[in-house]
CSV table of C-alpha atoms in Angstrom, one decimal:
chain,number,residue,atom,x,y,z
A,19,MET,CA,20.6,44.4,78.7
A,20,SER,CA,17.2,44.2,80.3
A,21,GLU,CA,14.7,41.5,79.5
A,22,GLY,CA,11.0,41.9,78.8
A,23,ASP,CA,8.1,40.2,77.3
A,24,HIS,CA,7.3,41.1,73.6
A,25,SER,CA,4.9,40.1,71.0
A,26,GLU,CA,6.6,37.5,68.8
A,27,GLY,CA,5.4,39.3,65.6
A,28,GLN,CA,6.8,42.8,66.5
A,29,PRO,CA,10.4,43.8,66.0
A,30,VAL,CA,12.2,44.6,69.2
A,31,PRO,CA,14.6,47.6,69.8
A,32,ALA,CA,18.2,46.5,69.8
A,33,GLY,CA,18.9,47.5,73.3
A,34,ARG,CA,16.3,45.2,74.8
A,35,LEU,CA,16.6,41.3,74.9
A,36,PRO,CA,13.3,39.8,73.9
A,37,SER,CA,11.7,36.8,75.9
A,38,TRP,CA,12.4,34.4,72.9
A,39,LEU,CA,16.1,34.7,73.4
A,40,ARG,CA,16.1,33.7,77.1
A,41,VAL,CA,18.2,30.6,77.6
A,42,LYS,CA,17.3,28.0,80.5
A,43,LEU,CA,20.2,26.8,82.7
A,44,PRO,CA,21.2,23.1,82.8
A,45,LYS,CA,19.3,20.9,85.3
A,46,ASP,CA,21.0,17.6,85.0
A,47,ALA,CA,24.6,16.2,85.6
A,48,ALA,CA,25.3,15.7,81.8
A,49,PHE,CA,26.4,19.3,81.5
A,50,GLY,CA,29.2,18.9,84.0
A,51,ALA,CA,30.1,15.6,82.7
A,52,THR,CA,30.7,17.0,79.2
A,53,ALA,CA,32.5,19.9,80.5
A,54,HIS,CA,34.8,17.7,82.5
A,55,THR,CA,35.6,15.5,79.4
A,56,VAL,CA,36.6,18.6,77.3
A,57,ALA,CA,38.6,20.1,80.1
A,58,ALA,CA,40.4,16.8,81.0
A,59,GLY,CA,41.5,16.4,77.4
A,60,GLY,CA,43.0,19.9,77.5
A,61,LEU,CA,40.6,20.8,74.6
A,62,ARG,CA,38.6,23.9,73.7
A,63,THR,CA,35.1,24.4,72.4
A,64,VAL,CA,33.7,27.2,70.4
A,65,CYS,CA,30.7,26.8,72.8
A,66,ARG,CA,32.8,28.6,75.4
A,67,GLY,CA,35.1,30.7,73.3
A,68,ALA,CA,32.4,32.2,71.2
A,69,ARG,CA,29.8,32.4,74.1
A,70,CYS,CA,27.3,30.4,72.3
A,71,PRO,CA,23.8,30.7,73.8
A,72,ASN,CA,23.2,26.9,73.4
A,73,ILE,CA,26.1,25.7,75.4
A,74,PHE,CA,23.8,24.7,78.2
A,75,GLU,CA,21.6,22.5,76.0
A,76,CYS,CA,24.4,21.1,74.0
A,77,PHE,CA,26.5,20.2,76.9
A,78,SER,CA,23.5,18.7,78.7
A,79,ARG,CA,22.9,16.4,75.6
A,80,GLY,CA,26.6,15.3,75.7
A,81,THR,CA,27.7,17.3,72.6
A,82,ALA,CA,30.1,20.1,71.9
A,83,THR,CA,31.8,21.9,69.0
A,84,PHE,CA,35.6,21.4,69.3
A,85,LEU,CA,37.9,24.4,68.6
A,86,ILE,CA,41.3,23.3,67.3
A,87,LEU,CA,44.5,25.3,66.5
A,88,GLY,CA,44.5,27.2,69.8
A,89,GLY,CA,42.3,29.9,71.2
A,90,VAL,CA,43.7,33.0,69.6
A,91,CYS,CA,42.6,34.1,66.1
A,92,THR,CA,44.7,36.0,63.6
A,93,ARG,CA,41.7,38.1,62.3
A,94,GLY,CA,39.4,39.4,65.0
A,95,CYS,CA,36.0,39.7,63.1
A,96,ALA,CA,34.0,42.6,64.7
A,97,PHE,CA,31.0,40.2,65.6
A,98,CYS,CA,33.2,37.4,67.2
A,99,ASN,CA,34.2,36.9,70.8
A,100,ILE,CA,37.3,34.8,70.0
A,101,THR,CA,40.5,36.5,71.2
A,102,ALA,CA,42.5,38.1,68.3
A,103,GLY,CA,46.3,38.3,68.5
A,104,ARG,CA,49.4,36.1,68.0
A,105,PRO,CA,48.6,32.5,68.3
A,106,ASP,CA,50.5,29.7,70.1
A,107,PRO,CA,52.3,27.0,68.1
A,108,VAL,CA,50.2,24.2,66.9
A,109,ASP,CA,49.8,21.3,69.3
A,110,PRO,CA,50.5,17.9,67.4
A,111,ASP,CA,48.8,16.0,70.1
A,112,GLU,CA,45.5,17.8,69.9
A,113,PRO,CA,43.9,15.5,67.2
A,114,ALA,CA,44.5,12.4,69.3
A,115,ARG,CA,43.1,13.9,72.4
A,116,LEU,CA,40.1,15.3,70.7
A,117,ALA,CA,39.3,11.8,69.2
A,118,ALA,CA,39.6,10.2,72.7
A,119,ALA,CA,37.2,12.9,74.0
A,120,VAL,CA,34.6,12.2,71.2
A,121,ALA,CA,35.0,8.5,71.9
A,122,GLU,CA,34.3,9.1,75.7
A,123,LEU,CA,31.4,11.2,75.0
A,124,GLY,CA,30.1,8.5,72.6
A,125,LEU,CA,29.3,11.1,69.9
A,126,THR,CA,27.5,9.8,66.7
A,127,HIS,CA,28.4,13.2,64.9
A,128,ALA,CA,31.6,15.2,65.7
A,129,VAL,CA,31.9,18.9,64.7
A,130,VAL,CA,35.3,20.5,64.6
A,131,THR,CA,36.1,24.3,64.0
A,132,SER,CA,39.0,26.4,64.4
A,133,VAL,CA,40.3,29.9,64.8
A,134,THR,CA,41.7,31.4,61.7
A,135,ARG,CA,45.4,30.9,61.4
A,136,ASP,CA,46.7,33.2,58.7
A,137,ASP,CA,50.2,32.8,60.4
A,138,LEU,CA,50.5,29.2,59.1
A,139,PRO,CA,51.6,28.3,55.5
A,140,ASP,CA,48.5,26.2,55.0
A,141,GLY,CA,46.2,28.0,57.3
A,142,GLY,CA,46.0,25.0,59.7
A,143,ALA,CA,44.6,22.7,56.8
A,144,ALA,CA,46.9,19.8,57.6
A,145,HIS,CA,45.9,20.0,61.4
A,146,PHE,CA,42.2,19.7,60.3
A,147,ALA,CA,43.1,16.6,58.1
A,148,ALA,CA,45.0,15.0,61.0
A,149,THR,CA,42.0,15.5,63.3
A,150,ILE,CA,39.7,13.9,60.8
A,151,ALA,CA,42.1,11.0,60.5
A,152,ALA,CA,42.3,10.6,64.3
A,153,LEU,CA,38.5,10.6,64.5
A,154,ARG,CA,38.2,7.9,61.8
A,155,GLN,CA,40.6,5.7,63.7
A,156,ALA,CA,39.2,6.3,67.1
A,157,CYS,CA,35.4,6.5,66.2
A,158,PRO,CA,35.0,4.8,62.9
A,159,ASP,CA,31.1,5.0,63.2
A,160,THR,CA,31.1,8.8,64.1
A,161,THR,CA,30.3,11.1,61.2
A,162,VAL,CA,32.6,14.2,61.0
A,163,GLU,CA,31.7,17.8,60.2
A,164,VAL,CA,34.3,20.5,59.8
A,165,LEU,CA,33.6,24.2,59.9
A,166,THR,CA,36.8,25.8,58.4
A,167,PRO,CA,38.1,29.3,57.8
A,168,ASP,CA,38.9,30.3,54.2
A,169,PHE,CA,42.6,29.3,54.2
A,170,GLY,CA,43.4,32.6,52.8
A,171,GLY,CA,42.0,31.6,49.5
A,172,ASP,CA,44.6,28.9,49.0
A,173,PRO,CA,43.0,26.0,47.1
A,174,GLU,CA,45.8,23.7,47.8
A,175,ALA,CA,45.2,24.2,51.5
A,176,LEU,CA,41.5,23.5,51.0
A,177,ASP,CA,42.1,20.3,49.2
A,178,ILE,CA,44.1,18.9,52.0
A,179,VAL,CA,40.9,19.1,54.1
A,180,LEU,CA,38.8,17.9,51.3
A,181,THR,CA,40.9,15.0,50.7
A,182,ALA,CA,40.5,13.9,54.3
A,183,ARG,CA,36.8,13.3,53.4
A,184,PRO,CA,34.8,14.9,56.1
A,185,ASP,CA,31.2,14.0,55.9
A,186,VAL,CA,30.1,17.6,56.1
A,187,PHE,CA,32.1,20.5,55.1
A,188,ASN,CA,31.0,23.8,56.5
A,189,HIS,CA,32.3,27.3,55.7
A,190,ASN,CA,30.2,30.4,56.9
A,191,VAL,CA,29.6,33.4,54.9
A,192,GLU,CA,28.5,34.9,58.1
A,193,THR,CA,26.6,38.1,56.6
A,194,VAL,CA,25.5,39.8,53.4
A,195,PRO,CA,28.3,41.2,51.2
A,196,ARG,CA,27.5,44.9,52.1
A,197,LEU,CA,28.3,44.4,55.8
A,198,TYR,CA,31.6,42.6,55.2
A,199,PRO,CA,33.7,45.9,55.7
A,200,ILE,CA,32.3,46.4,59.2
A,201,ALA,CA,31.7,42.7,60.3
A,202,ARG,CA,34.3,40.6,58.5
A,203,ALA,CA,36.7,43.1,57.2
A,204,ARG,CA,39.7,40.7,56.4
A,205,ALA,CA,37.5,38.2,54.5
A,206,ASP,CA,36.0,38.2,51.0
A,207,TYR,CA,32.5,37.1,50.1
A,208,ALA,CA,33.3,35.9,46.6
A,209,GLY,CA,36.2,34.0,48.1
A,210,SER,CA,34.0,32.2,50.6
A,211,LEU,CA,31.6,31.3,47.8
A,212,GLY,CA,34.6,29.9,46.0
A,213,VAL,CA,35.5,27.6,49.1
A,214,LEU,CA,32.1,26.3,49.1
A,215,ALA,CA,31.8,25.7,45.4
A,216,ARG,CA,35.2,23.9,45.4
A,217,ALA,CA,33.9,21.7,48.3
A,218,ALA,CA,30.7,20.8,46.4
A,219,ALA,CA,32.8,19.9,43.3
A,220,SER,CA,35.0,17.6,45.3
A,221,GLY,CA,31.9,15.4,46.0
A,222,ALA,CA,31.7,16.2,49.7
A,223,ALA,CA,28.5,14.5,51.0
A,224,VAL,CA,27.0,17.6,52.4
A,225,VAL,CA,28.3,21.2,51.9
A,226,LYS,CA,26.9,23.8,54.4
A,227,SER,CA,27.2,27.4,55.3
A,228,GLY,CA,25.5,29.9,57.8
A,229,LEU,CA,25.0,33.5,58.4
A,230,MET,CA,23.7,35.8,61.1
A,231,VAL,CA,20.7,38.3,61.0
A,232,GLY,CA,20.1,41.4,63.0
A,233,LEU,CA,23.1,43.4,61.6
A,234,GLY,CA,21.1,45.6,59.3
A,235,GLU,CA,20.7,43.3,56.4
A,236,THR,CA,17.6,43.3,54.2
A,237,ARG,CA,15.4,40.6,53.0
A,238,GLU,CA,16.4,41.3,49.4
A,239,GLU,CA,20.1,41.0,50.4
A,240,LEU,CA,19.3,37.7,52.1
A,241,ALA,CA,17.6,36.3,49.1
A,242,THR,CA,20.7,37.1,47.0
A,243,VAL,CA,22.8,35.3,49.4
A,244,PHE,CA,20.7,32.2,49.5
A,245,ALA,CA,20.7,32.1,45.7
A,246,ASP,CA,24.6,32.4,45.8
A,247,LEU,CA,24.9,29.7,48.2
A,248,SER,CA,22.5,27.4,46.3
A,249,ARG,CA,24.5,28.1,43.2
A,250,ALA,CA,27.8,27.2,45.1
A,251,GLY,CA,26.3,23.8,46.1
A,252,CYS,CA,25.2,24.3,49.5
A,253,ARG,CA,22.7,21.8,50.8
A,254,VAL,CA,22.4,23.1,54.3
A,255,VAL,CA,22.3,26.8,55.5
A,256,THR,CA,21.8,27.9,59.0
A,257,VAL,CA,20.5,31.5,60.0
A,258,GLY,CA,20.4,32.7,63.6
A,259,GLN,CA,20.1,35.9,65.5
A,260,TYR,CA,23.4,37.8,66.1
A,261,LEU,CA,23.8,38.5,69.8
A,262,ARG,CA,26.5,40.9,70.9
A,263,PRO,CA,29.0,38.9,72.9
A,264,SER,CA,30.7,41.9,74.6
A,265,ARG,CA,30.9,45.7,74.3
A,266,ARG,CA,33.8,45.6,72.0
A,267,ASN,CA,31.9,43.7,69.5
A,268,LEU,CA,29.2,45.1,66.8
A,269,PRO,CA,25.9,46.2,68.4
A,270,VAL,CA,22.8,44.6,67.4
A,271,VAL,CA,20.8,46.5,65.0
A,272,ARG,CA,17.6,44.5,65.4
A,273,TYR,CA,16.1,41.5,67.0
A,274,VAL,CA,14.4,39.4,64.4
A,275,PRO,CA,11.0,37.8,65.5
A,276,PRO,CA,10.8,34.0,65.2
A,277,ASP,CA,8.0,34.3,62.6
A,278,GLU,CA,10.5,36.0,60.2
A,279,PHE,CA,13.0,33.0,60.5
A,280,ASP,CA,10.1,30.8,59.3
A,281,ALA,CA,9.8,33.1,56.2
A,282,LEU,CA,13.6,33.0,55.7
A,283,ALA,CA,13.5,29.2,55.7
A,284,ALA,CA,10.9,29.2,53.0
A,285,LEU,CA,12.8,31.7,51.1
A,286,GLY,CA,16.0,29.7,51.1
A,287,ARG,CA,14.2,26.5,50.1
A,288,ASP,CA,12.7,28.4,47.1
A,289,CYS,CA,16.3,29.3,46.2
A,290,GLY,CA,17.0,25.5,45.9
A,291,ILE,CA,18.6,24.8,49.2
A,292,ALA,CA,17.7,21.3,50.6
A,293,GLU,CA,17.7,22.1,54.4
A,294,MET,CA,17.3,25.6,55.9
A,295,VAL,CA,17.7,25.6,59.6
A,296,CYS,CA,16.5,29.1,60.9
A,297,ALA,CA,15.5,30.2,64.3
A,298,PRO,CA,16.8,33.0,66.7
A,299,LEU,CA,19.2,30.6,68.6
A,300,VAL,CA,20.5,28.6,65.7
A,301,ARG,CA,24.1,28.4,65.3
A,302,SER,CA,26.3,26.6,62.7
A,303,SER,CA,26.5,23.4,64.7
A,304,TYR,CA,23.2,23.4,66.4
A,305,LYS,CA,21.8,19.9,66.2
A,306,ALA,CA,24.3,19.3,63.4
A,307,GLY,CA,24.0,15.5,63.1
A,308,ASN,CA,20.4,15.6,62.6
A,309,THR,CA,20.6,18.3,60.0
A,310,ALA,CA,23.2,16.5,58.1
A,311,ALA,CA,21.3,13.3,58.0
A,312,VAL,CA,18.2,15.0,56.6
A,313,ALA,CA,20.1,16.9,54.1
A,314,SER,CA,22.0,13.9,52.7
A,315,LEU,CA,18.6,12.4,51.9
A,316,ARG,CA,17.2,15.2,49.9
A,317,GLY,CA,18.1,16.4,46.5
A,318,CYS,CA,19.2,19.9,46.0
A,319,PRO,CA,18.3,21.3,42.7
A,320,HIS,CA,20.4,24.3,41.4
A,321,PRO,CA,19.7,26.9,39.0
C-alpha cells in the first residue's frame, strides 16, 4: 500500500495507508536484546506471529506478549495472521522457559496469550494455569495478564484459568456481532460475553476486552458493544485500527482518523467502562501494565 499525508479529521480510502499509521523503526540495542531473549528460550510472541505494528516500540522497551500452546491455530479467523491448521503437541516445558525469560527481561507485568486449541479437551486451560504458576514462582513481584480464547464455551476449562488467579483476565470480542460471520465465523459473540461475565463474577482484579475498527462497523454498533462489555463486568476495553496483515485476510473498509478514537473512548466511558484505551495503533496488550494499574484504582459502575 502506498503512503501519503492526510488530514487527521478526514476518512482515508481503505487502499491508502495514512500518515498516522506509520511506525518508526527501533534505534537502540534493546530491541535486539528482547528478541534474543525470546528466541533463546524457544518462545513465541504474538508480536511477530500476528505482525503487530507496535513490535518495534515494545521490544525496544523490553516488553513482549508471549504466545503459548504453539504457533498454529485451529480456527483461522479472517482478520488474523496466525497460521491455521493442525497444531503440534503441547510443550510441557514452555511455562518454565517463559517464566525464565520474564525474569531475565525484568518485566513488572507479563502478558500471555495463545492460539486457539479446539483440539485439546480443555482448550489449553491447564497450560495457561501452569504458566501463571511458573510466573508466580519465578517472578513473584510480576503481575500476570492472560488473553485467552473462549475454550469452546466450556465453563470448567475457564475456571481452571480463573482459579490460577491472573491479575488481569482478557478475552477479546474483536468486532461487532454483525461482522462475526465474516471476521470470526467459528466464534460466538454471546459466548464471549459469557466468558467475560464469568471472569468478572469470579472476582478477577481486572477484566478486559478489545476490538478492532475499520471493518465496516457503525458507531451505533460500537455503542451497543461497549454497553454489553460494561454489563459483563469489563473494566478495560482497548480499541484499535484493523490493519490487513496479508492479502489472504479481510480488507480494510476504512481507516479511522485519530479524533474518532477519542470520541469512542468517551462513548465507552459513558457506558460505564473504567478505562478506555483507544488509538489507531492500540492493541490488546499495548502498555498493558500501565492500563491495568489505572483500571484497578477506578470504580466501574454498571447499569
